[in-house]
N, CA, C and O atoms as a MOPAC input file, in Angstrom:
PM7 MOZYME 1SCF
protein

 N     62.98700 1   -39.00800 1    61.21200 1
 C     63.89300 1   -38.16700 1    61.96200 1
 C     63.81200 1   -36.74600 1    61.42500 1
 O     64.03100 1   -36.63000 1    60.21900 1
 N     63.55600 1   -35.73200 1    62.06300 1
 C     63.51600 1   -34.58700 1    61.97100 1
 C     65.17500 1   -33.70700 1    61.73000 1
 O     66.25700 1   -33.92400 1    62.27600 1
 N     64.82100 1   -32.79700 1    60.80500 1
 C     66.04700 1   -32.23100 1    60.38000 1
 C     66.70000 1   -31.62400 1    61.23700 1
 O     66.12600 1   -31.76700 1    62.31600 1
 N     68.12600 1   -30.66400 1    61.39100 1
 C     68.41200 1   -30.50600 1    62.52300 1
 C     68.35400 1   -28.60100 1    62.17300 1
 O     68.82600 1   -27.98100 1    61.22000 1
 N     67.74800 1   -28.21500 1    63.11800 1
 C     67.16200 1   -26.76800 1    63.24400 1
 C     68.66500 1   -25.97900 1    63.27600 1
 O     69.74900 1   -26.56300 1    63.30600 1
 N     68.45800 1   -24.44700 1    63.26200 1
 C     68.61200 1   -23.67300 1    63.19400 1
 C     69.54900 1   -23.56400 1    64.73200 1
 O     70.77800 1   -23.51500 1    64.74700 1
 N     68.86300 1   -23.54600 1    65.70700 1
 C     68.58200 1   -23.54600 1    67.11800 1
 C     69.95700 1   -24.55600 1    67.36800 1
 O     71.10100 1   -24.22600 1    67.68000 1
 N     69.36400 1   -25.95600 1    67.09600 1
 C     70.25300 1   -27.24600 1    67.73800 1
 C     71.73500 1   -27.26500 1    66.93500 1
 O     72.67200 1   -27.96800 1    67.31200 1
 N     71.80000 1   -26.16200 1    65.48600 1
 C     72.95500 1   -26.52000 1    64.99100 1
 C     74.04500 1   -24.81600 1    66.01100 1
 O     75.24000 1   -24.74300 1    66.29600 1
 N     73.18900 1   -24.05000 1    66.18600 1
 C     74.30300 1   -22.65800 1    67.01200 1
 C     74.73700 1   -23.80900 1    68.30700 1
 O     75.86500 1   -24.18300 1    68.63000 1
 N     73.17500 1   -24.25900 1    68.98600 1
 C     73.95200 1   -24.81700 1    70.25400 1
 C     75.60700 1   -26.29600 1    70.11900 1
 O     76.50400 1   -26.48100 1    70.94100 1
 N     75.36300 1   -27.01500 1    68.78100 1
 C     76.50000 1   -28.07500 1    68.96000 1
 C     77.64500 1   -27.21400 1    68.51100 1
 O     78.73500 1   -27.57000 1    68.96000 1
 N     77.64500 1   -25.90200 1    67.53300 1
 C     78.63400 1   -25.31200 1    67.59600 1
 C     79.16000 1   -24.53300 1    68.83000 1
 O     80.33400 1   -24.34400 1    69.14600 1
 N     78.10200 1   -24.15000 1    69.41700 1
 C     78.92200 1   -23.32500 1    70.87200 1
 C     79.41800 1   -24.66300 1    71.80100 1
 O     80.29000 1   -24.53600 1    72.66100 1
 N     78.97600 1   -25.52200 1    71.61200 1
 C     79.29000 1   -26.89400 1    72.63500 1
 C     80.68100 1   -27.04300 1    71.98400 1
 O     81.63500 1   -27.26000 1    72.73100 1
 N     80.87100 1   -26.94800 1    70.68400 1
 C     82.18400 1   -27.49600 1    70.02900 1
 C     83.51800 1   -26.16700 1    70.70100 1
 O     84.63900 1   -26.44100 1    71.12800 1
 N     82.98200 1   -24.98700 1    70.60200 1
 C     83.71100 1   -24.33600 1    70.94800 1
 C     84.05600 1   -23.71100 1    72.60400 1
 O     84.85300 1   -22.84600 1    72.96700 1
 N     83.50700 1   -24.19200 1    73.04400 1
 C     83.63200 1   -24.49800 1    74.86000 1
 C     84.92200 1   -25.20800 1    75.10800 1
 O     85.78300 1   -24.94900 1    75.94900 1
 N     84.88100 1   -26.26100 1    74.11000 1
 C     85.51000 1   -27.41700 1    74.52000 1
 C     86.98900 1   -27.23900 1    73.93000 1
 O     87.86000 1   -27.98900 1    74.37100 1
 N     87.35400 1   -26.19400 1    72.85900 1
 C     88.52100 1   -25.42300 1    72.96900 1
 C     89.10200 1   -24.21100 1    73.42500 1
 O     88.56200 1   -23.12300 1    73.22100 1
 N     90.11000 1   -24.33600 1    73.99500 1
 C     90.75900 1   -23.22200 1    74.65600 1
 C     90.66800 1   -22.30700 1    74.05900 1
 O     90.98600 1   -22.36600 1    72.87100 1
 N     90.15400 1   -20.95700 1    74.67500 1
 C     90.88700 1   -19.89700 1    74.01700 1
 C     89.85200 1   -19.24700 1    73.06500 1
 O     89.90100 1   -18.09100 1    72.64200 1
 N     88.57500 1   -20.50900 1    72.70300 1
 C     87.91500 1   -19.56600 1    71.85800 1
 C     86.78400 1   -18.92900 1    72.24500 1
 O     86.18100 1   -19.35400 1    73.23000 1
 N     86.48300 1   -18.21100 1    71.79000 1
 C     84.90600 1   -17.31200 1    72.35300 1
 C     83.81600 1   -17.39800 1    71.68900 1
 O     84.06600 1   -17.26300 1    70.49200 1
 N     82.58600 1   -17.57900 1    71.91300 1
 C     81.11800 1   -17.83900 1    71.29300 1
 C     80.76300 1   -16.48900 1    70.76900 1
 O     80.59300 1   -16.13300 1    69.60300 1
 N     80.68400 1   -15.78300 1    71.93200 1
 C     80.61900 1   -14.53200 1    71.86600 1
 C     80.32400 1   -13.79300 1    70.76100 1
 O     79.22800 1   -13.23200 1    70.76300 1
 N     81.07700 1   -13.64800 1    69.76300 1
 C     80.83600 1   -13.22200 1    68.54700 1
 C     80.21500 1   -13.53800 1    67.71300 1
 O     80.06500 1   -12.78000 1    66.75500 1
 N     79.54800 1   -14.91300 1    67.75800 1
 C     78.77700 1   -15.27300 1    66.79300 1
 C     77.54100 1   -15.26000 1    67.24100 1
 O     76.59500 1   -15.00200 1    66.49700 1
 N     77.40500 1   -15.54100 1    68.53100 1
 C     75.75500 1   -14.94000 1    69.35800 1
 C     75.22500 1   -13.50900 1    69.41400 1
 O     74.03200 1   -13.25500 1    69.57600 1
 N     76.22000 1   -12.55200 1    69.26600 1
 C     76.18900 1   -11.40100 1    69.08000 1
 C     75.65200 1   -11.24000 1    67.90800 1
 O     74.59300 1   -10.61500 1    67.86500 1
 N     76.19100 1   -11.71600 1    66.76200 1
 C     75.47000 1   -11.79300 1    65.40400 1
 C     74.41900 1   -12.69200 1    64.87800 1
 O     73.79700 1   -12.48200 1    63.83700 1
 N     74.33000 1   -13.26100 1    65.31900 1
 C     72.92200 1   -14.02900 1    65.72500 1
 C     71.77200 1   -13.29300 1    65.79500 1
 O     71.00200 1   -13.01400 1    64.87600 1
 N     71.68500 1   -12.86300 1    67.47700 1
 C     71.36200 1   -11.92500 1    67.95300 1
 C     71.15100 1   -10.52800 1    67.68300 1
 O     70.35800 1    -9.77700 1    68.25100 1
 N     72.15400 1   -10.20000 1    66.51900 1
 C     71.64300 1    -9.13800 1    65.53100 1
 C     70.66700 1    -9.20000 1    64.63000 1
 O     69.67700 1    -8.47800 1    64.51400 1
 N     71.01200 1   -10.11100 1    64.00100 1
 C     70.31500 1   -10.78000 1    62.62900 1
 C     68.52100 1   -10.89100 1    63.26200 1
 O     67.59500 1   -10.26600 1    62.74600 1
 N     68.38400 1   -11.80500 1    64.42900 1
 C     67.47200 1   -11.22200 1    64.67600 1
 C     66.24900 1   -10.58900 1    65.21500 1
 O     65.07800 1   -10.95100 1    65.33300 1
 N     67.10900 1    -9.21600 1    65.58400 1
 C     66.60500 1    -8.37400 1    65.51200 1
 C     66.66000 1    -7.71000 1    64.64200 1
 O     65.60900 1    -7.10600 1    64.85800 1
 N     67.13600 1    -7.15800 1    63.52500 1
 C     67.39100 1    -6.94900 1    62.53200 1
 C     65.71100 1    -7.66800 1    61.99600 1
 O     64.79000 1    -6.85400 1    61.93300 1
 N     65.41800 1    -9.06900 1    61.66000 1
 C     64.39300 1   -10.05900 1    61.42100 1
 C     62.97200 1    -8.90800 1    61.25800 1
 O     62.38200 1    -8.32300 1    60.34900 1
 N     62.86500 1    -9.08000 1    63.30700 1
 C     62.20400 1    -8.68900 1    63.88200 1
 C     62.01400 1    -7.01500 1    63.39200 1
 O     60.78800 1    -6.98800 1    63.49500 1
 N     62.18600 1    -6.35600 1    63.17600 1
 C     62.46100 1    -5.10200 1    63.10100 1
 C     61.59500 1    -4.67700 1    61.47800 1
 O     60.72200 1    -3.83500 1    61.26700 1
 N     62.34200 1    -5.75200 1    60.43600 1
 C     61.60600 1    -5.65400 1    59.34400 1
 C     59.92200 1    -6.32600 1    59.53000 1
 O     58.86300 1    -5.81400 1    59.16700 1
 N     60.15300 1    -7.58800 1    60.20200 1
 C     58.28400 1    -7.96200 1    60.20600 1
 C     57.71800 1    -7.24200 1    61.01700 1
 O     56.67200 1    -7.66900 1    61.50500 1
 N     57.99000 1    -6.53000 1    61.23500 1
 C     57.22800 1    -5.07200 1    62.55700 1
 C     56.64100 1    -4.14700 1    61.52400 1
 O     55.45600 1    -3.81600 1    61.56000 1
 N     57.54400 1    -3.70500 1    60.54000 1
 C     57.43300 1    -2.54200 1    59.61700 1
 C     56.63900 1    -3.35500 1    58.17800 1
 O     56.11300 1    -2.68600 1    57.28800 1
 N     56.67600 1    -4.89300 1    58.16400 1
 C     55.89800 1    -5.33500 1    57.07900 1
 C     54.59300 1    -5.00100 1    57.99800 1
 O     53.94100 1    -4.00700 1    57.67500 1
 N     54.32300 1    -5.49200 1    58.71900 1
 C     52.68900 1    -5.47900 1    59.73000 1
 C     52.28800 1    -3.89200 1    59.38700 1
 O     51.25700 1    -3.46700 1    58.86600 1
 N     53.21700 1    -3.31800 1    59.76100 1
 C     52.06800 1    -1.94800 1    60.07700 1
 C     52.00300 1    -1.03900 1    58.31600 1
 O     51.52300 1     0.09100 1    58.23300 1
 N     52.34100 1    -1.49000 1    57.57200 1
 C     52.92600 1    -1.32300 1    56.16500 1
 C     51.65000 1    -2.01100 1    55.81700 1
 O     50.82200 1    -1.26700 1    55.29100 1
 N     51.34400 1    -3.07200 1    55.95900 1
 C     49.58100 1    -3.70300 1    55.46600 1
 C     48.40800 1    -3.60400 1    56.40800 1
 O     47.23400 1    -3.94600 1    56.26300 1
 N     49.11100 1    -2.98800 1    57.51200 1
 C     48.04800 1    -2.33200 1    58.39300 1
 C     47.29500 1    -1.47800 1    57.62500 1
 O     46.38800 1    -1.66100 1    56.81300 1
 N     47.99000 1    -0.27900 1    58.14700 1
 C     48.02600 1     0.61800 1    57.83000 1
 C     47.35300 1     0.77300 1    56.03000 1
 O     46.19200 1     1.16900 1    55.92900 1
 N     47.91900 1     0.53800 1    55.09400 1
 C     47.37500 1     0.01300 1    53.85800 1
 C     45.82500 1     0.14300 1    53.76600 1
 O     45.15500 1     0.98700 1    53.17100 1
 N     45.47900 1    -0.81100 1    54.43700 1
 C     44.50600 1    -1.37300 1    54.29300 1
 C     43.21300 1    -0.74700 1    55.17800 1
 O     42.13900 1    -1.33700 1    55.05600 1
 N     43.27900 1     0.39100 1    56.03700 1
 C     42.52600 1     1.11800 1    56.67600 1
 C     41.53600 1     2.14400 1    55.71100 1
 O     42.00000 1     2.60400 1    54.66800 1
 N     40.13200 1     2.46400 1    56.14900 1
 C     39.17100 1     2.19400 1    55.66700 1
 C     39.51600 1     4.13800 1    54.53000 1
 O     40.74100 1     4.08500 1    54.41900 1
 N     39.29000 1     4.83200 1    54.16400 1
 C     39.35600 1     5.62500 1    52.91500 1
 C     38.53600 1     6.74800 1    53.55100 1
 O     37.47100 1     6.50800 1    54.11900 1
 N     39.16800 1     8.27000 1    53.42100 1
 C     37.56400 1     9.19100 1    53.95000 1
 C     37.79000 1     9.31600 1    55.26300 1
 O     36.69200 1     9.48900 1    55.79200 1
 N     39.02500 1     9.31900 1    56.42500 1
 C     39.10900 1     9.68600 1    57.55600 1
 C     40.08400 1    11.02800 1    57.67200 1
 O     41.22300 1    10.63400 1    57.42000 1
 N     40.09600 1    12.12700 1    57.88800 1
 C     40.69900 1    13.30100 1    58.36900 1
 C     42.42900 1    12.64000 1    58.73100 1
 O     42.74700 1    11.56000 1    59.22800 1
 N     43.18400 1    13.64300 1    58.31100 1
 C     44.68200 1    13.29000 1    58.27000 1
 C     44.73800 1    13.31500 1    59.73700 1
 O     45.14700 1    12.23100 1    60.15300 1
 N     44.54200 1    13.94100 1    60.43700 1
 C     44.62600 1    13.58600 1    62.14700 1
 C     44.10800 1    12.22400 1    62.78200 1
 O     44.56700 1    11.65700 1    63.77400 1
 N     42.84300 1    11.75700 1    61.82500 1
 C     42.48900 1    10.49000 1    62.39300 1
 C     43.62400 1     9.34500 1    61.67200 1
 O     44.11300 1     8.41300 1    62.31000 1
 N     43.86700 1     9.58400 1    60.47000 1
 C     45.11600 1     8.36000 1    59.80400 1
 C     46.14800 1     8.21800 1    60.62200 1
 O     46.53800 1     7.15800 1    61.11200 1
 N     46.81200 1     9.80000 1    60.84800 1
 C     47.96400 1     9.66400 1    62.11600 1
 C     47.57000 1     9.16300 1    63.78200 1
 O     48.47200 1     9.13000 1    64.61900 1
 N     46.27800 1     8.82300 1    64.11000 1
 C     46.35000 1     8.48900 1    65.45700 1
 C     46.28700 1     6.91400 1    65.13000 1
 O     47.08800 1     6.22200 1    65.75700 1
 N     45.48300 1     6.30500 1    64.27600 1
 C     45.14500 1     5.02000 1    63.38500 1
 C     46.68300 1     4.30600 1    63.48100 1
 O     46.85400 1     3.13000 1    63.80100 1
 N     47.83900 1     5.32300 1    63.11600 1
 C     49.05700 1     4.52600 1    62.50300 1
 C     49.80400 1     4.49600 1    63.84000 1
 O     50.61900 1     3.61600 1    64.12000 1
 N     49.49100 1     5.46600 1    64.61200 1
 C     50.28800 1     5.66000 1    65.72200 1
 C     49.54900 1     4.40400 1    67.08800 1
 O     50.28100 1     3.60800 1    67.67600 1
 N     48.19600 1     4.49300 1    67.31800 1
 C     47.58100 1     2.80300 1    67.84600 1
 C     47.87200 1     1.71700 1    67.11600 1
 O     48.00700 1     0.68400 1    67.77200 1
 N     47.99400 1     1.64800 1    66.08000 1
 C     48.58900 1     0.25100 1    65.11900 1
 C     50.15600 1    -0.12800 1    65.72700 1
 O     50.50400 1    -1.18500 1    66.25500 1
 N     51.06900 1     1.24700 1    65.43900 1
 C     52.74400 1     1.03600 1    65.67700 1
 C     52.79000 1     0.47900 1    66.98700 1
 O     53.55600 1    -0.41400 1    67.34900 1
 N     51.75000 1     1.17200 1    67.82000 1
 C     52.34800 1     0.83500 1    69.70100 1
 C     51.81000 1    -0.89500 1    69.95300 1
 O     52.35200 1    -1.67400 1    70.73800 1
 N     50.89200 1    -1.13800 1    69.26700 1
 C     50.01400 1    -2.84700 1    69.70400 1
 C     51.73600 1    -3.28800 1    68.71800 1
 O     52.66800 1    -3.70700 1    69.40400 1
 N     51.88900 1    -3.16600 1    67.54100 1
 C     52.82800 1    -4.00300 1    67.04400 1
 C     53.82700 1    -4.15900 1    67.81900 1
 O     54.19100 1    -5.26100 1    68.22900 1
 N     54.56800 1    -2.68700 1    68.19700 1
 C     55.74100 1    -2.97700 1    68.98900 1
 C     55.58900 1    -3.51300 1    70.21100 1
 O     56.59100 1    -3.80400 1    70.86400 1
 N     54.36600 1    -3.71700 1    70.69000 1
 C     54.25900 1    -4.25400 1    72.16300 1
 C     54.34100 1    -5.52500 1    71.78800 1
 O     55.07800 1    -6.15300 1    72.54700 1
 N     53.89700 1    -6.15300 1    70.94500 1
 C     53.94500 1    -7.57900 1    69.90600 1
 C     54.79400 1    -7.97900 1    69.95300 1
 O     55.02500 1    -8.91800 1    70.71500 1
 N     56.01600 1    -7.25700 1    68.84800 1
 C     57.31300 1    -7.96600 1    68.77500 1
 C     58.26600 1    -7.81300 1    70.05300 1
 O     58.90900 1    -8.66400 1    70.66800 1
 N     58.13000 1    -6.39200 1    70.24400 1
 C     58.85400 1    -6.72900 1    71.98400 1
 C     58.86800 1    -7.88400 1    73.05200 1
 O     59.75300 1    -8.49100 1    73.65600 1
 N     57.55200 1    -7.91700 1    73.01800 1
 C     57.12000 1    -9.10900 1    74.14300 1
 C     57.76800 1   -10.58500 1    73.93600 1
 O     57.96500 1   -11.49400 1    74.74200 1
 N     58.07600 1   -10.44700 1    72.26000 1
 C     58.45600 1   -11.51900 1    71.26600 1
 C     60.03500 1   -11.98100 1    71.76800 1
 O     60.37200 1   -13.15900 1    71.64900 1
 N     60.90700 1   -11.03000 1    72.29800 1
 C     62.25700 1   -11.02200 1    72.75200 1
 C     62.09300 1   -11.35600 1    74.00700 1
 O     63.22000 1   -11.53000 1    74.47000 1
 N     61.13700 1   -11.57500 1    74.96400 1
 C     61.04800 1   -11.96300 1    75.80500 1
 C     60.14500 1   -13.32500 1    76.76900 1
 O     60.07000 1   -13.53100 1    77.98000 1
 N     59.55000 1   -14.06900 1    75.55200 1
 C     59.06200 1   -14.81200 1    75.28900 1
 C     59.43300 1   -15.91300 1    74.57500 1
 O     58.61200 1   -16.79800 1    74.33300 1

């Protein structure tokens, strides 16, 4: 039997709290939902942080800044797509 996730333990708590009056989910999906993005936000900035790093030595400061700036836009198209997926 498989442990019980992350996922299946928010949903039996919002199920628990449906089922009393008066209370709202709301706030804790909200923070959820922060957290992460919040997540997301830091493994965006780890990626282009060892991208970036790791690019080849001996290219003109205009070529590093276009290098970091094609790296940032593929990542964020990455994790974006990631919120919607």
């Amino acid at each position: 039997m498989a442990g019980t996730t992350i996922e299946d333990a928010i949903h039996a708590r919002a199920d628990a709290e449906r089922a009393m009056p008066g209370v709202s989910f709301a706030p804790i999906y909200a923070f959820v939902s922060n957290i992460a993005h919040i997540a997301r936000g830091q493994e965006r900035q780890t990626i282009i942080d060892a991208v970036t790093a790791g690019r080849a030595p001996g290219h003109s400061e205009e070529w590093n800044a276009g290098y970091d700036a094609a790296v940032t836009a593929a990542i964020r198209i990455l994790i974006e797509r990631s919120f919607t997926h």
